[in-house]
mmCIF file of C-alpha atoms in Angstrom:
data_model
loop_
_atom_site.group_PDB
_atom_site.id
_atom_site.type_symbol
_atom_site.label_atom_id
_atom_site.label_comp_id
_atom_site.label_asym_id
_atom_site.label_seq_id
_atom_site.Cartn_x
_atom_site.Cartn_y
_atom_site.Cartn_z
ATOM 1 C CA UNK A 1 -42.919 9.117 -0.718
ATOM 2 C CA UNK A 2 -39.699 9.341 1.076
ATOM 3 C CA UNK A 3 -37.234 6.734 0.185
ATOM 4 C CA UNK A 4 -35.265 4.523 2.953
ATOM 5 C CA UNK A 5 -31.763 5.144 2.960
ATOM 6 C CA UNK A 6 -29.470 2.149 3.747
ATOM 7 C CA UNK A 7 -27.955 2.412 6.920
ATOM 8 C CA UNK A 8 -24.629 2.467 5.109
ATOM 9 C CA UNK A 9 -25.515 5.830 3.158
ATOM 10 C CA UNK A 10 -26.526 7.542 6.280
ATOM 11 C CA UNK A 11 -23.469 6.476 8.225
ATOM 12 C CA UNK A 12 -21.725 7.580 5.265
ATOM 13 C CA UNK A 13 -23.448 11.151 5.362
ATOM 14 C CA UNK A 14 -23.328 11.726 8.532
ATOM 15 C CA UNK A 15 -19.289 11.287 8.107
ATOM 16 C CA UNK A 16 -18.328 13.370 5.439
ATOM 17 C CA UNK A 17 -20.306 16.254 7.017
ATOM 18 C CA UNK A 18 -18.001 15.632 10.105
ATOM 19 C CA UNK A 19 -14.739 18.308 10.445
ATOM 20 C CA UNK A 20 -11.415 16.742 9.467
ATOM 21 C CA UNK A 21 -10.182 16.156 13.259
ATOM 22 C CA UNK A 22 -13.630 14.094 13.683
ATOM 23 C CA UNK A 23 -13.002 12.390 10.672
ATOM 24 C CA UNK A 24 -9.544 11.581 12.449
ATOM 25 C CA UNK A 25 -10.393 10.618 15.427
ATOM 26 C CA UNK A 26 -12.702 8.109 13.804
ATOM 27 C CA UNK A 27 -10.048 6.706 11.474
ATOM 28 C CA UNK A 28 -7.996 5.553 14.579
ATOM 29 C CA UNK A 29 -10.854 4.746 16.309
ATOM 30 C CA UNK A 30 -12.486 2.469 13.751
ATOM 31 C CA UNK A 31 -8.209 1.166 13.376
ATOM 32 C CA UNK A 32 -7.766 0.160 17.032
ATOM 33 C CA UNK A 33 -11.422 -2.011 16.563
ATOM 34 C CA UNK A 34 -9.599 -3.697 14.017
ATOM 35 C CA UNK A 35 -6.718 -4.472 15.649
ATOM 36 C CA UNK A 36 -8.403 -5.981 18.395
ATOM 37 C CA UNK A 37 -10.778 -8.050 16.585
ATOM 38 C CA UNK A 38 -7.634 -9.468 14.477
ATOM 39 C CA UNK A 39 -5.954 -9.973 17.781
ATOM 40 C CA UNK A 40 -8.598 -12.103 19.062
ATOM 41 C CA UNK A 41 -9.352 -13.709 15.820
ATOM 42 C CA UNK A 42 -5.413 -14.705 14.390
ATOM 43 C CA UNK A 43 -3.377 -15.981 17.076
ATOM 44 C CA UNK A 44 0.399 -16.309 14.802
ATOM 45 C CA UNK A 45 0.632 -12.763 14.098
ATOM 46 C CA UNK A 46 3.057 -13.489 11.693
ATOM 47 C CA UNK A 47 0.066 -15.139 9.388
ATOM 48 C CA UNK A 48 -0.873 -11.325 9.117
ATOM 49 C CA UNK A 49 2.369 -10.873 7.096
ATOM 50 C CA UNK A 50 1.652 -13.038 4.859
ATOM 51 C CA UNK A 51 -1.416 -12.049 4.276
ATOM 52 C CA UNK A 52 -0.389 -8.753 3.344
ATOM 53 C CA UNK A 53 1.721 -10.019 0.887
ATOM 54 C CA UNK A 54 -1.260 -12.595 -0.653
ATOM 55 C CA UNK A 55 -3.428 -9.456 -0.938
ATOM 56 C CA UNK A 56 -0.824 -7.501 -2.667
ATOM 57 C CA UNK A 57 -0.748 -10.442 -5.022
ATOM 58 C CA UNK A 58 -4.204 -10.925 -5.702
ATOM 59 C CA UNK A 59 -4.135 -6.967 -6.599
ATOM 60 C CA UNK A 60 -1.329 -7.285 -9.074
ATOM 61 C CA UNK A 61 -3.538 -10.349 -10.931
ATOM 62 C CA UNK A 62 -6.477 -7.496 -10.622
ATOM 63 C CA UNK A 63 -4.347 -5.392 -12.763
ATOM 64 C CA UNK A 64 -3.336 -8.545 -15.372
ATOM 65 C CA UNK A 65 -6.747 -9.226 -15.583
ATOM 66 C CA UNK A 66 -7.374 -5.664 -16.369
ATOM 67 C CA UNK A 67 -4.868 -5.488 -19.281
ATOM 68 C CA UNK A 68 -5.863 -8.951 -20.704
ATOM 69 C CA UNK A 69 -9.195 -8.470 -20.950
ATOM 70 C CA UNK A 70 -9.722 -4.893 -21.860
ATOM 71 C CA UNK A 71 -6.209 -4.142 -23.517
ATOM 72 C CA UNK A 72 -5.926 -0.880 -21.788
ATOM 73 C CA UNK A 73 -3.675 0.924 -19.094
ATOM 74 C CA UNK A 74 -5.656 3.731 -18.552
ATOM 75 C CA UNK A 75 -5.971 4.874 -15.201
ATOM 76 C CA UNK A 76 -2.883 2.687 -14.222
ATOM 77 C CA UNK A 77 0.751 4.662 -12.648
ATOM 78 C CA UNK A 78 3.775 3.226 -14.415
ATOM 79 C CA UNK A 79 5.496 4.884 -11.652
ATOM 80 C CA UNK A 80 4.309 3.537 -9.041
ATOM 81 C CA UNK A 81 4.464 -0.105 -10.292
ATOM 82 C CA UNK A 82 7.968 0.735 -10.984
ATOM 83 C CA UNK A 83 8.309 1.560 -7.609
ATOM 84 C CA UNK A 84 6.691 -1.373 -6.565
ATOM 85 C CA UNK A 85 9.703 -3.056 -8.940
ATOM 86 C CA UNK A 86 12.384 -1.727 -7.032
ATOM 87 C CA UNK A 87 11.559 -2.102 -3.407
ATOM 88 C CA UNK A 88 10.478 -5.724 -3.985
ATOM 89 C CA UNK A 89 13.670 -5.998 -5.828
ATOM 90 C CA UNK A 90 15.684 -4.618 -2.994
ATOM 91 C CA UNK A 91 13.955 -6.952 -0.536
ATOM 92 C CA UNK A 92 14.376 -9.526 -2.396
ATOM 93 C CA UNK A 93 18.172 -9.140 -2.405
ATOM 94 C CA UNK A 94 17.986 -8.653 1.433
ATOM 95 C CA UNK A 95 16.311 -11.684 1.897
ATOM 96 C CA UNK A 96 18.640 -13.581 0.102
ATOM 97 C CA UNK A 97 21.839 -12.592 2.013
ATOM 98 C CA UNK A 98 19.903 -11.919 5.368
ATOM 99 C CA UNK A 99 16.734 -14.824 6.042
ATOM 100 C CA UNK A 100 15.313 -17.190 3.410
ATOM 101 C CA UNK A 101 11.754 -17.740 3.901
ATOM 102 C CA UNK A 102 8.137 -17.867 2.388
ATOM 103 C CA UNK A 103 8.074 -14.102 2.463
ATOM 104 C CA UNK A 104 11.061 -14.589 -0.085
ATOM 105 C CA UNK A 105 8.883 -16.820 -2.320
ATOM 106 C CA UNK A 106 5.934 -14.098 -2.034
ATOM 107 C CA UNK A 107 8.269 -11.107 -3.018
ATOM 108 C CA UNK A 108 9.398 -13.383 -5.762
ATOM 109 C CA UNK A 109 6.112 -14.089 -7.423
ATOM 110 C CA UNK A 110 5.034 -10.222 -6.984
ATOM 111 C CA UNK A 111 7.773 -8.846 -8.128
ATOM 112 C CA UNK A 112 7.404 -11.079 -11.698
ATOM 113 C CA UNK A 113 3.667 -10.138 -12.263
ATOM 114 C CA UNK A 114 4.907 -6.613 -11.271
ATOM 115 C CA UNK A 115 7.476 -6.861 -14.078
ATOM 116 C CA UNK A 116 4.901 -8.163 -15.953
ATOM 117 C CA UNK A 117 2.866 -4.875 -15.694
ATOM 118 C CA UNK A 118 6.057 -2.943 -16.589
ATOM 119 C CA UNK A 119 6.576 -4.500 -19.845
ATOM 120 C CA UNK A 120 3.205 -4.261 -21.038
ATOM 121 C CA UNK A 121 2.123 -0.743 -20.376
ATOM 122 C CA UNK A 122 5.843 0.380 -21.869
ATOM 123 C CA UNK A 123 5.344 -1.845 -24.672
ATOM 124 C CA UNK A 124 1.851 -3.109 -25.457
ATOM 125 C CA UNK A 125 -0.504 -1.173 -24.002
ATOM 126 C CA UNK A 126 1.626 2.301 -24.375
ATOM 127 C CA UNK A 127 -0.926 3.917 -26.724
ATOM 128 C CA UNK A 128 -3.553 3.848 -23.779
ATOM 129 C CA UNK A 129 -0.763 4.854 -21.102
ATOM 130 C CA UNK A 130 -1.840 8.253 -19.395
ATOM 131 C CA UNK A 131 1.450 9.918 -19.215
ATOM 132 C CA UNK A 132 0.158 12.955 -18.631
ATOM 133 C CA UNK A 133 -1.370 11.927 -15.828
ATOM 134 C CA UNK A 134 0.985 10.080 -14.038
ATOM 135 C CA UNK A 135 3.304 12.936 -13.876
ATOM 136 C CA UNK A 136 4.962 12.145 -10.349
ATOM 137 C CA UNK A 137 8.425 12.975 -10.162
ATOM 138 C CA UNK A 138 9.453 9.695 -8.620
ATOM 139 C CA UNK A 139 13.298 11.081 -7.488
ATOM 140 C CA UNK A 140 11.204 13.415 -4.937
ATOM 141 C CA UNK A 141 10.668 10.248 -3.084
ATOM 142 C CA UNK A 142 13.754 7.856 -3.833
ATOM 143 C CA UNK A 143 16.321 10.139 -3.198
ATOM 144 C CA UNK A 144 14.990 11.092 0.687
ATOM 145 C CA UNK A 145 14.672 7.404 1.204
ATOM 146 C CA UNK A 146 17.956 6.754 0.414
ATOM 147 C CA UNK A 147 19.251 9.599 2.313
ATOM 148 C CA UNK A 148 17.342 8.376 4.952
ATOM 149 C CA UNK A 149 18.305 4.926 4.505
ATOM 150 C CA UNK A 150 21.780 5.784 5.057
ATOM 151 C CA UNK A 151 21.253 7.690 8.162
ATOM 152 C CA UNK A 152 18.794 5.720 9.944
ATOM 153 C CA UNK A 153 19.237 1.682 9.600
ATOM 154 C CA UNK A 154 19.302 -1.381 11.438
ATOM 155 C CA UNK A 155 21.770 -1.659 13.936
ATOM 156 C CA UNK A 156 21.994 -5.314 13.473
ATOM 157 C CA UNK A 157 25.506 -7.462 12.562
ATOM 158 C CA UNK A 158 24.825 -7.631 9.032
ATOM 159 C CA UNK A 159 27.106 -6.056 6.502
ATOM 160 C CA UNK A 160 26.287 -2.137 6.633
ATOM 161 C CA UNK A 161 25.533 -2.218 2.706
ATOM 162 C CA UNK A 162 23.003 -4.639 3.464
ATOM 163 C CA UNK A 163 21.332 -2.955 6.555
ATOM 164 C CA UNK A 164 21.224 0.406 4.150
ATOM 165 C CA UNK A 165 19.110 -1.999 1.236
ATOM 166 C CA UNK A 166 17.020 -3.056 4.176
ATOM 167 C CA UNK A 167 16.254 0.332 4.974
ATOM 168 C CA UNK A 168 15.803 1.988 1.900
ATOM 169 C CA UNK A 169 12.889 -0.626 0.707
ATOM 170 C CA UNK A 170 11.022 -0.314 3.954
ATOM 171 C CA UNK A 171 11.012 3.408 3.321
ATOM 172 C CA UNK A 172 10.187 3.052 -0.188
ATOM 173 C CA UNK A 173 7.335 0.610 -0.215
ATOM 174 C CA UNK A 174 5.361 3.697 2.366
ATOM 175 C CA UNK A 175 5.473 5.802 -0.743
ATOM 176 C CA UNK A 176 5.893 3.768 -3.441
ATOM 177 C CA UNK A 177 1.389 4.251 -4.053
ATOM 178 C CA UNK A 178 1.415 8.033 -4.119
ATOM 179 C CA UNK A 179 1.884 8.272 -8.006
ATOM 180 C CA UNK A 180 -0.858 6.133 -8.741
ATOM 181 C CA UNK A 181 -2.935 8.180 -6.148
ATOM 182 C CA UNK A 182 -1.683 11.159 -8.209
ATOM 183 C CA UNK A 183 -3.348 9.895 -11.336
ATOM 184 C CA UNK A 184 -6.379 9.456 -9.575
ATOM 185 C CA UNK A 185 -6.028 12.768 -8.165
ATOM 186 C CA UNK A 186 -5.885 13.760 -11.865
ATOM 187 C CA UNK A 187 -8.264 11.882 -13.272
ATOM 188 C CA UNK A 188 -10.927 11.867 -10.418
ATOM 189 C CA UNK A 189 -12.549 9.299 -12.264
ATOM 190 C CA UNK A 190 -11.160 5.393 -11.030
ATOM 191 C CA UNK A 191 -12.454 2.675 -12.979
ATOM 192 C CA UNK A 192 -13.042 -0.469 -11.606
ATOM 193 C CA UNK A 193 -10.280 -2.815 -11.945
ATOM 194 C CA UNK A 194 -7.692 0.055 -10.854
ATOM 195 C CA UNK A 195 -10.012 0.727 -7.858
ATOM 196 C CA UNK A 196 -9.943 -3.017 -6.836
ATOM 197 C CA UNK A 197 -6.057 -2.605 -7.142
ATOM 198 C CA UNK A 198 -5.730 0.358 -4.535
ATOM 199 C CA UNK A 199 -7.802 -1.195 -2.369
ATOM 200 C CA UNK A 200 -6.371 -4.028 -2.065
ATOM 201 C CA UNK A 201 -2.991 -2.262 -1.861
ATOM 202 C CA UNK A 202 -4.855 -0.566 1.579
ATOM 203 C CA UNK A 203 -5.730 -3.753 2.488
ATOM 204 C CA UNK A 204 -2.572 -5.137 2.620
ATOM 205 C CA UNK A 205 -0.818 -2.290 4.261
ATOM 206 C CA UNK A 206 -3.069 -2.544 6.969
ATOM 207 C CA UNK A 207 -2.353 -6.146 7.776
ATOM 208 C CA UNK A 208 1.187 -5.639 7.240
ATOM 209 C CA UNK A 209 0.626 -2.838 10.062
ATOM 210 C CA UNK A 210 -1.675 -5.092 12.254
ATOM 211 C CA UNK A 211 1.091 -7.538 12.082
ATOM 212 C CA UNK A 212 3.731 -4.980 13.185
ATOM 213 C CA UNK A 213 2.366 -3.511 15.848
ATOM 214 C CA UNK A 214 0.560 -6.359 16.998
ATOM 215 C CA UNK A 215 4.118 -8.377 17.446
ATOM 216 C CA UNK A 216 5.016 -5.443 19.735
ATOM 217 C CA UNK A 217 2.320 -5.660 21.832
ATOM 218 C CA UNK A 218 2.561 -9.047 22.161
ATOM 219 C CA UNK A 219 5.962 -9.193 22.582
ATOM 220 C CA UNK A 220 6.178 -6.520 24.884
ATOM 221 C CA UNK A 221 8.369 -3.941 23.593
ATOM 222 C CA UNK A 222 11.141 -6.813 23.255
ATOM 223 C CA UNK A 223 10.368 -6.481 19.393
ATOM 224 C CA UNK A 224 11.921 -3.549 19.064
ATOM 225 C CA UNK A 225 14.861 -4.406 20.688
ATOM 226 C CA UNK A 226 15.310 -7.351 18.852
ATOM 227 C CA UNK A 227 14.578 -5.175 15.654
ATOM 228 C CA UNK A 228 18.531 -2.719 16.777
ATOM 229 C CA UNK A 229 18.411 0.127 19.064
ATOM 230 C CA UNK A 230 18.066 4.057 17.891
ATOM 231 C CA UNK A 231 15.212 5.088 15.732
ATOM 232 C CA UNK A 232 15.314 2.338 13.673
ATOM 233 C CA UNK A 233 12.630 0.641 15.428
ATOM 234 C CA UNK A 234 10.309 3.230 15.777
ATOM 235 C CA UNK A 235 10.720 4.037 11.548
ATOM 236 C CA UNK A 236 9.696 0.869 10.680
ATOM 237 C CA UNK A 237 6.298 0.940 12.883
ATOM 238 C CA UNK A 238 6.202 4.713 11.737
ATOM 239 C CA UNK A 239 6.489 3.548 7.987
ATOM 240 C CA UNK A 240 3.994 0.835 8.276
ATOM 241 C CA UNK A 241 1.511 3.433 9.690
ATOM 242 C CA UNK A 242 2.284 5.658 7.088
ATOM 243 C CA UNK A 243 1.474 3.595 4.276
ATOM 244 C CA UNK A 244 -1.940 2.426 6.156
ATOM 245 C CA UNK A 245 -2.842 6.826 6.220
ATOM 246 C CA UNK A 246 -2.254 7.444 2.962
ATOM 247 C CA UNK A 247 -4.653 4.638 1.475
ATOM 248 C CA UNK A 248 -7.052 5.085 4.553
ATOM 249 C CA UNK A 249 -9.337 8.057 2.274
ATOM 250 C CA UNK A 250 -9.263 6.085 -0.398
ATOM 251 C CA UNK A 251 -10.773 2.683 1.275
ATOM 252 C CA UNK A 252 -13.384 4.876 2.778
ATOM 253 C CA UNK A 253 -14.609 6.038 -0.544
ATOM 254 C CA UNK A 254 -14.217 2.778 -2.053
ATOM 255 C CA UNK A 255 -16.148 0.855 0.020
ATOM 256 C CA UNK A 256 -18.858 3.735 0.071
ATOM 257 C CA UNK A 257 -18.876 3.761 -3.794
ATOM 258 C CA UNK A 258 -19.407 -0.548 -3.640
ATOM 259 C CA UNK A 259 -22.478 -0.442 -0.825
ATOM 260 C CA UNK A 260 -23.667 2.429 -3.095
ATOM 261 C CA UNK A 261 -23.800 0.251 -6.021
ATOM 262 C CA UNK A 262 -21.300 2.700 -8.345
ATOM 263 C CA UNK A 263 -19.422 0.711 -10.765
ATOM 264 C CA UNK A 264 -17.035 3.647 -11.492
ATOM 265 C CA UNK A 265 -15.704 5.367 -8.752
ATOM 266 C CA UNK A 266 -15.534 9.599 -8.364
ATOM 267 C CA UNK A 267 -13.505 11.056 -6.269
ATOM 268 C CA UNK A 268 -14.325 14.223 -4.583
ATOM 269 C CA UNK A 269 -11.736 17.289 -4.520
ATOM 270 C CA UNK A 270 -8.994 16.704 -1.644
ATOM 271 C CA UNK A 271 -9.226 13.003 -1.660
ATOM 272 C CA UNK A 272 -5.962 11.209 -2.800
#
């Protein structure tokens, strides 16, 4: 007898055997639904922010939880939590000197469990550290945001040292995942807890996104112009997108792996 196939596994089927420009078109298709259905469901936009930033919290306890209960870091990209260190670090700072709010209180909180992290994969857990794996060399994506930092930055009246910090961690957080997504790439094997983590790293960029270009649309365009003129504006909706695309293959096979019932998830070649 023929088995019946969940409606989920023969979406999912019928997807991967689709050409990459398909597969494309569907991405921004199935992002646009989104974004309208968030439109009409959260009317401050702004909430969207902070969501991001919640989600990117709960991920980080993910990862505590991980190293707590099974005393391992296997799996897990020093790098990219280091990263992670220094752009919250750097927005931190700017949101001292430039606009104290809750987002300031968020950033504050991550950026001590992501310390956290730090310390105990260098220190506790280093035996189980995959170095090996996470072999991303992380000045190919620090230096190029700092050059590009310096050259394109708000044009706003804040000291120009602290429009250049502003800059830099924007830029940085978009790229600040791919050495964890190299370990994966390496591995091909993601076990729970560290899937749970990237996903919920998608998740948040594509709030944080929502959130962006929603308050343009909503706004009008006057967003932007509030944001400085040049291409400063269009870099920070361009860096929010990019951070969304980079996680997007990644979600997919997640949430195919949980609605297939696959505890540990394995990535196909290309993904990540």
């Amino acid at each position: 007898m023929r088995t019946t196939r969940r409606p989920i596994q023969v979406v999912s089927t019928w997807v991967r055997r689709q050409p990459p420009k398909v597969k494309a078109f569907l991405a921004v298709i199935t992002g646009m639904a989104a974004l309208v259905l968030l439109r009409a469901i959260v009317h401050d936009h702004d909430n969207l922010f902070v969501a991001a930033e919640a989600v990117h919290s709960i991920g980080i306890s993910v990862l505590i939880y991980k190293l707590m209960k099974e005393k391992t870091c296997a799996g897990i990209s020093l790098k990219s939590q280091e990263l992670t260190a220094m752009f919250l670090a750097v927005r931190l700072y700017c949101s001292f000197v430039m606009e104290y709010d809750i987002h300031t209180l968020l950033d504050l909180a991550t950026l001590a469990t992501t310390l956290w992290v730090i310390y105990m994969i260098r220190f506790k857990l280093k035996s189980s550290y995959m170095e090996d794996k996470d072999n991303f060399l992380i000045y190919y994506v620090v230096i190029p945001c700092a050059a590009l930092a310096l050259l394109i930055h708000p044009s706003t009246s804040h000291l120009f040292v602290n429009r250049v910090f502003w800059a830099f961690c924007v830029y940085l957080e978009a790229v600040s995942v791919l050495p964890q997504l190299r370990v994966m790439q390496n591995t091909k094997i993601v076990e729970p807890f560290t899937a749970h983590y990237v996903f919920a790293l998608g998740v948040a960029r594509f709030l944080s996104c929502a959130h962006w270009v929603l308050q343009v649309l909503d706004s009008q365009g006057h967003l932007l112009v509030a944001l400085g003129h040049g291409l400063w504006p269009s870099m920070v909706l361009i860096s929010e997108i990019v951070q969304t695309f980079i996680l997007a293959d990644f979600c997919y096979y997640y949430v195919k792996s949980v609605f297939g019932g696959q505890l540990v998830m394995r990535l196909p070649s290309g993904v990540v």
